[in-house]
Each structure stands twice: as structure tokens, then as C-alpha cells.
Coordinates of C-alpha atoms and ligand atoms in Angstrom, one line a residue:
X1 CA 54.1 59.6 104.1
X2 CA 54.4 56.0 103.6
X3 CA 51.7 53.7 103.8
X4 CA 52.0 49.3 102.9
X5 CA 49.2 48.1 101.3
X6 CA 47.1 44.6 99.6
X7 CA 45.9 45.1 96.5
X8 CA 41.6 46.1 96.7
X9 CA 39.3 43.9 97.9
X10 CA 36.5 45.1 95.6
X11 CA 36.3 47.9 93.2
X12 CA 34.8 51.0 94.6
X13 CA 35.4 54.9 93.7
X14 CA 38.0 55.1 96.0
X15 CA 41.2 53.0 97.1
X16 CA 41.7 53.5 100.5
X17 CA 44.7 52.4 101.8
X18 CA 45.8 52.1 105.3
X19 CA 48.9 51.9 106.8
X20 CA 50.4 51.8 110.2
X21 CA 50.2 55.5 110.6
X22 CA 48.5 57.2 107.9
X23 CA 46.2 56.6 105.2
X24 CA 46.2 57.5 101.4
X25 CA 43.2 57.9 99.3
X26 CA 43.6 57.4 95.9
X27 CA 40.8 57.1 93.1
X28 CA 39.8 53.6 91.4
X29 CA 38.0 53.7 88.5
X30 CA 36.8 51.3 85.5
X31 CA 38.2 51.7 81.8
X32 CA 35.6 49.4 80.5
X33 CA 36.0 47.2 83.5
X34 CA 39.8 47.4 83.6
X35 CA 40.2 49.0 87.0
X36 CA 42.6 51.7 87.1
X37 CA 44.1 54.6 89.6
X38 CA 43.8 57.9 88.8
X39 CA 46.2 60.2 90.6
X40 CA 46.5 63.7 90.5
X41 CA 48.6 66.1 92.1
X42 CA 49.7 69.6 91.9
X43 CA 52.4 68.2 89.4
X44 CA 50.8 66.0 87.1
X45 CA 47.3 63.7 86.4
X46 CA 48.0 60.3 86.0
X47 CA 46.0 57.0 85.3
X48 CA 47.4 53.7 85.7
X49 CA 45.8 49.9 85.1
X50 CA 46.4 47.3 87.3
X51 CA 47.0 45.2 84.6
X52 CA 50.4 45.3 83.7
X53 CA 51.1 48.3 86.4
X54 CA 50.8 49.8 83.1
X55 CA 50.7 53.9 83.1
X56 CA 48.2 54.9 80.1
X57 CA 48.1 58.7 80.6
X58 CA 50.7 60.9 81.9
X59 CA 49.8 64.9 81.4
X60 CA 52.0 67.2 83.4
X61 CA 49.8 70.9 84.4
X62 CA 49.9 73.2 81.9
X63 CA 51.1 70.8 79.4
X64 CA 49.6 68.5 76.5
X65 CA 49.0 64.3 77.4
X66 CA 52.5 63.1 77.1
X67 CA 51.4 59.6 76.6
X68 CA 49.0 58.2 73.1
X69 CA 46.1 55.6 74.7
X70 CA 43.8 54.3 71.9
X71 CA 40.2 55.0 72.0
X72 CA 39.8 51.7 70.2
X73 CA 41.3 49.7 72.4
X74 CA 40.1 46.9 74.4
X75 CA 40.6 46.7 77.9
X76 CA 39.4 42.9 78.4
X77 CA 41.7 41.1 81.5
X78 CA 44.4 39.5 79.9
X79 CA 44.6 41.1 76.9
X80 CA 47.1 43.8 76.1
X81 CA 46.0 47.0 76.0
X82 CA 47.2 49.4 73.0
X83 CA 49.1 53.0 74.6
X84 CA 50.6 54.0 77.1
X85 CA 53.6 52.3 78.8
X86 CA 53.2 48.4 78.4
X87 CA 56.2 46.8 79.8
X88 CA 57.0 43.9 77.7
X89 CA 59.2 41.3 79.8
X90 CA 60.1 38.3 80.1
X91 CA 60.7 38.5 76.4
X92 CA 60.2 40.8 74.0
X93 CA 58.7 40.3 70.5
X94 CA 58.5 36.6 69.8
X95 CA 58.5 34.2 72.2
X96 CA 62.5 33.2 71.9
X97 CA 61.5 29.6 71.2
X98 CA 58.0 29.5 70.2
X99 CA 56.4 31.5 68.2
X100 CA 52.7 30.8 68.9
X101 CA 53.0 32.3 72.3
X102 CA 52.0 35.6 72.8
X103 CA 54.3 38.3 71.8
X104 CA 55.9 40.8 73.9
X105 CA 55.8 38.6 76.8
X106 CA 53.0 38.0 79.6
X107 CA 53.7 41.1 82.3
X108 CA 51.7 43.4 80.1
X109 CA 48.7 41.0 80.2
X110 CA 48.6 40.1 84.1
X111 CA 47.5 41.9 87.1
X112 CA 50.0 43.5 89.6
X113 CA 49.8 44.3 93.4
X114 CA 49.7 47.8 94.3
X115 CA 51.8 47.2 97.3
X116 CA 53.5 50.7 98.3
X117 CA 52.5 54.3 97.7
X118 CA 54.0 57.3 99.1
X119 CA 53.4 61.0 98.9
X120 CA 55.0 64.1 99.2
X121 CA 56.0 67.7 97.8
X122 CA 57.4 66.1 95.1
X123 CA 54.1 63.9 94.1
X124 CA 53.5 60.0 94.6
X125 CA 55.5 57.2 93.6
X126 CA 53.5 53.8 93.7
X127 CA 55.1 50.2 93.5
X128 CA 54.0 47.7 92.3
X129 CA 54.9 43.8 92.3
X130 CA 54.8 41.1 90.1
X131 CA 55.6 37.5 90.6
X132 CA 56.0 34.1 88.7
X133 CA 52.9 32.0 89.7
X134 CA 51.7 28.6 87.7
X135 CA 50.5 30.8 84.6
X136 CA 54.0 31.9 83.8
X137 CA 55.9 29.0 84.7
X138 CA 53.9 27.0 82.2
X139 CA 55.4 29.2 79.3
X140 CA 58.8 30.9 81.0
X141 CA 59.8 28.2 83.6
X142 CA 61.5 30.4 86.2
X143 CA 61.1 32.0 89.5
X144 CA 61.3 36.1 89.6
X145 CA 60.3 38.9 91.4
X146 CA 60.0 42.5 89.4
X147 CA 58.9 45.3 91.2
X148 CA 58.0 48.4 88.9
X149 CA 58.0 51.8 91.0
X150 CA 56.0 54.7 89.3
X151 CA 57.1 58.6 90.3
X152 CA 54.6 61.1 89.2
X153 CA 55.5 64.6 89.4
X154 CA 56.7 66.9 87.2
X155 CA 58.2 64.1 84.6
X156 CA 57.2 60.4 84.7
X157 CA 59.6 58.5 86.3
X158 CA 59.6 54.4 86.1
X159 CA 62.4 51.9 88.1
X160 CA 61.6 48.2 86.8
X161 CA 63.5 46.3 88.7
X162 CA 63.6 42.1 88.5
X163 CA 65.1 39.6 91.1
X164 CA 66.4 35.9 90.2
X165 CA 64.7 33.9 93.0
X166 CA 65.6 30.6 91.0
X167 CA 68.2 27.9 91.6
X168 CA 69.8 28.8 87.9
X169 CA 70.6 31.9 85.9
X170 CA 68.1 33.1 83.5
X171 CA 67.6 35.2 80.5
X172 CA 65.2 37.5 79.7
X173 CA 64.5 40.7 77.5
X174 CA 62.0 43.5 78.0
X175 CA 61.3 47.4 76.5
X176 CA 59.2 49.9 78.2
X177 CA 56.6 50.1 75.3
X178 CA 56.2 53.9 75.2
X179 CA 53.3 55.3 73.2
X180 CA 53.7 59.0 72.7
X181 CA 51.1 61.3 71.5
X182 CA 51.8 63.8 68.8
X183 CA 50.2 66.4 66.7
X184 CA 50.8 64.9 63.5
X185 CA 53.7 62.4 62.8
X186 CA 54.7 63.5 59.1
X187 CA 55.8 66.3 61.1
X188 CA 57.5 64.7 64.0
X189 CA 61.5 64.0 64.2
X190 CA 63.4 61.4 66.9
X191 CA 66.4 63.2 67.9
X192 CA 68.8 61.0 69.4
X193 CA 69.7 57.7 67.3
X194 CA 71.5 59.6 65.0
X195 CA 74.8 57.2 63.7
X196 CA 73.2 54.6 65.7
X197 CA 72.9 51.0 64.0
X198 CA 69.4 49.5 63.6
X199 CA 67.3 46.6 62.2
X200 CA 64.7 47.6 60.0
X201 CA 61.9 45.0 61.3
X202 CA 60.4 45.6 57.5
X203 CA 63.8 44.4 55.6
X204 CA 65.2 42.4 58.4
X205 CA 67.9 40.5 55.8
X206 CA 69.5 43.7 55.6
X207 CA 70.7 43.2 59.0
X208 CA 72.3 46.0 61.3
X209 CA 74.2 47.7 58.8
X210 CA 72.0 50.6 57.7
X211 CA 72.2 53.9 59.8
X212 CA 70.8 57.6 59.3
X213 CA 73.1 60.8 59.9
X214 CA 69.7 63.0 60.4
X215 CA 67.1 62.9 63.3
X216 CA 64.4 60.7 62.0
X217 CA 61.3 61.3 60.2
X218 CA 58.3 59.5 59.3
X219 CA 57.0 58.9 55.6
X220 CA 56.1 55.3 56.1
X221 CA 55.7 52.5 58.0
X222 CA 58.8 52.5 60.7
X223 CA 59.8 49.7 63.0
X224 CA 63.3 49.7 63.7
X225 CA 65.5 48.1 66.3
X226 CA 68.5 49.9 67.0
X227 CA 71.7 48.7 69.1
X228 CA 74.5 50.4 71.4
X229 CA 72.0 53.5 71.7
X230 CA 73.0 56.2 74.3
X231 CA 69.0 55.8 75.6
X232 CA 68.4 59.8 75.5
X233 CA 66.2 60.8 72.9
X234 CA 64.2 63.7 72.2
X235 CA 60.8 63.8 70.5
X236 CA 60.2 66.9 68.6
X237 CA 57.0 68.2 66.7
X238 CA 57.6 71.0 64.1
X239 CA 54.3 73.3 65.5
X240 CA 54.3 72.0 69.0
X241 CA 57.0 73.7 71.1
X242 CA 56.1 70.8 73.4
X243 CA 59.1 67.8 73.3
X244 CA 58.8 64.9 74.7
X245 CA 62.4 64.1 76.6
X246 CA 63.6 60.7 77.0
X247 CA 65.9 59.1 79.2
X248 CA 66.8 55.1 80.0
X249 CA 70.1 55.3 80.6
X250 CA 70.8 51.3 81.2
X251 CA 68.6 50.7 78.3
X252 CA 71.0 50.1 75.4
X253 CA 68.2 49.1 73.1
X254 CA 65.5 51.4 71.5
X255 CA 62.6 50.1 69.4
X256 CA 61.1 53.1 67.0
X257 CA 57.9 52.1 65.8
X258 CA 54.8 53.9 63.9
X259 CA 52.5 51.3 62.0
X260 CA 51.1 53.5 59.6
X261 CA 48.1 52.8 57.4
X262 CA 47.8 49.4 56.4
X263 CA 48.8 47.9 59.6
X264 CA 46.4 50.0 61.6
X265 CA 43.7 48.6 59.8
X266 CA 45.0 45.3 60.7
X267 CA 45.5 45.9 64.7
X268 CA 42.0 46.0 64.7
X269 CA 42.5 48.1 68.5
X270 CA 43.1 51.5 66.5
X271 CA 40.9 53.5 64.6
X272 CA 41.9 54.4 61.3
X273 CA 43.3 57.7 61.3
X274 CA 45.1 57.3 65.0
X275 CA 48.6 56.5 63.4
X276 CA 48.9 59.7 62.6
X277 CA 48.9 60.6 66.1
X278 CA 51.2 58.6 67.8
X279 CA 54.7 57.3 68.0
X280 CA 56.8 54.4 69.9
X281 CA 60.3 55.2 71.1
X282 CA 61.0 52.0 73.6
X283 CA 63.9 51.8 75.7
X284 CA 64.8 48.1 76.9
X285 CA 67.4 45.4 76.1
X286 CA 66.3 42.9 73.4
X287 CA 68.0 40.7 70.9
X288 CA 71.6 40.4 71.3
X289 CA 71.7 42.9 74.4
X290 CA 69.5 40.2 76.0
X291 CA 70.0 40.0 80.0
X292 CA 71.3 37.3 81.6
X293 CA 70.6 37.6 85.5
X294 CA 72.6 35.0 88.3
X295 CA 70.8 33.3 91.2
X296 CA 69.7 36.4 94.1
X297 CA 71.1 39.1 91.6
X298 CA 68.4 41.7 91.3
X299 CA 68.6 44.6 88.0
X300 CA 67.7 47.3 87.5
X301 CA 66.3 49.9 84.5
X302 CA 64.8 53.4 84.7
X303 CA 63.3 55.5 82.2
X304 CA 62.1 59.4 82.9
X305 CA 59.6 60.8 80.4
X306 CA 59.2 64.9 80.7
X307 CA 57.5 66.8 78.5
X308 CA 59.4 70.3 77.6
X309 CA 59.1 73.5 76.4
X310 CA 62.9 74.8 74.6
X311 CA 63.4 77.1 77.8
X312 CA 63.3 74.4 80.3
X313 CA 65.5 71.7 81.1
X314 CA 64.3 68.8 83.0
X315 CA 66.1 65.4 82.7
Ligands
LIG1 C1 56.7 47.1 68.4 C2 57.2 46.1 67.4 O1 57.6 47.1 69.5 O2 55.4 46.6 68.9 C3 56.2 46.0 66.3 O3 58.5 46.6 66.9 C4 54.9 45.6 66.8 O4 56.7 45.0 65.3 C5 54.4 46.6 67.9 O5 53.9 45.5 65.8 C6 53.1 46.2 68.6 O6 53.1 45.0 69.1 P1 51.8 44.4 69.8 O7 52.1 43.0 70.2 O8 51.5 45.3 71.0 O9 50.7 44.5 68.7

């Protein structure tokens, strides 16, 4: 079933969207005034903001949330909201030339159009769409068009997908911000970036030269940038059989990041204790794997998130 829609008029309890031939009913609710679908299915529940087309919770049946959302965090228009998938693009970090613009670029803080949802056996995928307007011209002067498609079944699936509709090339970097949730983090390892160069964020004059043999583990603040990474990672919890697979395979870049104590009291949009709960493995291209997209090319990146038990095998 496929079914082209506008984004909703007005905020009710449910978005009803009609297409030529069918209809799909999906739920809209408030997370203190963000509005946001919920979806559920036989696979999976889902909820996702409009702001940002950002997913904050992912929880396949049977299985534990995938996905970390703060319960401190704000959900004011415009401002970023702190779990789940953010999708930081045009530029992730710091502004590339200055600073005092917001970091991790402006999709995460703007509203996209639902514009396409479809369901089936399989679940739903939603698209949404994002466009350049006068907002982001006034800090990224170019003309785009990124689509983000969302496939909810029985992993996560995301397609982010950007079109030069400029009269130059352009550059841009981006990471799919994952916030995982875990039981505990001093007992959580990253399986994956083993022999892989990274930056530590928290020695950066050190420089991409240091690199670990073993999965990691977490004793500390941790906010690394590693390079030339395979994008398949595993997240893996010492009492939980539940893992949490990962798999960007055009995303060369991963971002590993857990703020610990003393930051977390500085985020202000955590409460204390939540570090100990979560974890960021993003998958993008940043830094010197930046993109540089031609006039009409269009790219694309996908990243699946499953959670797993040892016996199964899903991505
Ligand atoms: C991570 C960065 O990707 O995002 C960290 O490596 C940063 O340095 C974190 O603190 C959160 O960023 P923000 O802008 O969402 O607070």
C-alpha cells in the first residue's frame, strides 16, 4: 500500500493520510509539544519526531528499547533533542568555518515533511523530506534536497539520501547520531573498530595515531573519531544476551561517544546518573572523509540497527 501525503494540518490523535487509493492511519502524539508518530506493527513499536525526522525509540517485540531517549530532555522546536537517532548534516561538530554556529548542523533542529508511507508484511517505511529554505541558506549557502526513508520492521532501517540542486558542487559532512541504550556501560564492549585509527576528541594533539587491538570498553569519558572503519559494529553487554548490530556500510566514519559524569552534569538535558545507560556509535563521514557532491548528483547512506540475541542473525 502506498499512499502520498502533506505534512498535518493540525495536531490531532490521529494522522490520517489519504492517498489516491487507500488511506493510512498512523498515530500523532505530543512529547511535550514536539509532535511525533507512533507506529506499531507486528514487528516493532516505533516513535519518531517530526523535527529532524528523528526516530527516538525503536523496540523490536519481544526485545528490550534498542534506542537511549533522555527523560531530561527538552523537546522545544528548534532545539536538539538528546537520544535517539539525530541526523547531524550539513556539517558535523563545528560549524567548518564558524564556530558560534550551532554544532552538529541544522537538520536535527528543523521540521521535515512526512511525505510517503507505505505498509506491508514486512512493516512501514516512511519518507521524509527536507529542503534548503532562507533559514539554512543564511548559515550553509546552498540548494539541497535530502530525503531520509525510515523501514520499521524487525531491525531499523534508515536510507539518507541528499541531492545537489545548486549551480556549484558542495561539501558537507553528517553522522547518524545513534543513542543506544544499555544496561550498564562499565559493562558494555564495541566490537568492531578493533585496529582501526581514531582521534581521541579529549587529547586531540595526539592525532590519529593511537589504536586499540581489543573491542572497546568504557572506564571514562570516551569521544573518539575513528577513520577507514568497515561501518559494522556490534554492541555487546556482559548480562544482556541482547546486542545491538550495526551496519552503515558507505559510512567510513564512526563517532564512539559516552560523556560520563562531569559532562552530564554540564549537558544540562540528562539526568545525573543516565550516562550510565547509554552509548553513541555514529556512522557518517566527517573530517577528512568529508563529501563532496557535483551539481544533480544525489548520495546515498544507510544504516540498519537490529537488536540480537547470539542464535540469530539479522544484518
Ligand atoms: C558527539 C561528539 O558526536 O556528540 C561529542 O563527539 C558531543 O563531542 C556529542 O559532545 C553531543 O553533541 P550535542 O551537540 O548533541 O550536545
Amino acid at each position: 500500500m502506498v499512499v502520498t501525503i502533506s505534512p498535518p494540518e493540525k495536531l490531532d490523535k490521529t494522522t490520517v493520510v489519504r492517498g489516491l487509493s487507500c488511506e493510512w492511519r498512523g498515530q500523532t502524539t505530543e512529547y511535550e509539544g514536539q509532535p511525533v508518530l507512533v507506529i506499531e506493527n507486528k514487528h516493532c513499536r516505533a516513535v519518531i519526531a517530526y523535527q529532524g525526522a528523528q526516530v527516538l525509540e525503536f523496540q523490536r517485540r519481544g526485545h528490550a528499547p534498542l534506542l537511549w531517549l533522555s527523560e531530561a530532555s527538552n523537546f522545544l522546536p528548534k532545539r536538539a533533542i538528546r537520544g535517539g537517532i539525530p541526523l547531524c548534516f550539513p556539517w558535523f561538530g563545528q560549524h567548518p568555518t564558524d564556530p558560534s554556529i550551532l554544532s552538529h548542523g541544522f537538520a536535527r533542529n528543523l521540521p521535515w515533511t512526512l511525505y510517503h508511507v507505505t505498509e506491508d508484511d514486512s512493516g512501514h517505511v516512511l519518507t521524509f523530506t527536507f529542503r534548503d529554505n532562507e533559514e539554512t541558506r543564511a548559515i550553509w549557502p546552498h540548494a539541497f534536497n535530502a530525503m531520509l526513508e525510515i523501514r520499521l520492521g524487525q531491525s531499523l532501517e534508515l536510507k539518507f539520501s541528499v541531492a545537489n540542486v545548486d549551480k556549484k558542487p558542495f561539501d558537507f559532512t553528517f553522522a547518524f547520531h545513534s543513542y543506544f541504550a544499555v544496561d550498564q556501560i562499565t559493562e558494555t564492549k564495541v566490537v568492531g573498530l578493533e585496529n582501526t585509527p581514531f582521534l581521541d576528541q579529549l587529547a586531540p594533539e595526539k592525532g590519529f595515531h593511537q589504536l586499540e587491538r581489543f573491542p572497546i570498553e568504557f572506564h571514562a569519558e570516551t569521544d573518539r573519531i575513528y577513520q577507514r572503519a568497515t561501518g559494522e559494529y556490534q554492541i555487546v553487554q556482559e548480562h544482556s544476551k541482547q546486542r545491538a548490530l550495526i551496519d552503515a556500510p558507505d559510512c567510513s566514519s564512526a563517532i564512539v561517544w559516552n560523556p560520563w559524569i562531569e559532562k552530564t552534569a554540564r549537558l544540562g538535558d540528562m539526568d545525573k546518573d543516565a550516562w550510565q545507560n547509554m552509548l553513541c556509535v555514529e556512522c557518517g563521514k566527517i573530517g577528512a572523509e568529508v563529501v563532496t557532491l557535483g551539481v544533480s548528483k544525489v548520495v546515498s547512506f544507510t544504516l540498519t540497527l537490529a537488536s540480537s540475541f547470539p542464535e540469530e542473525s539479522l544484518i
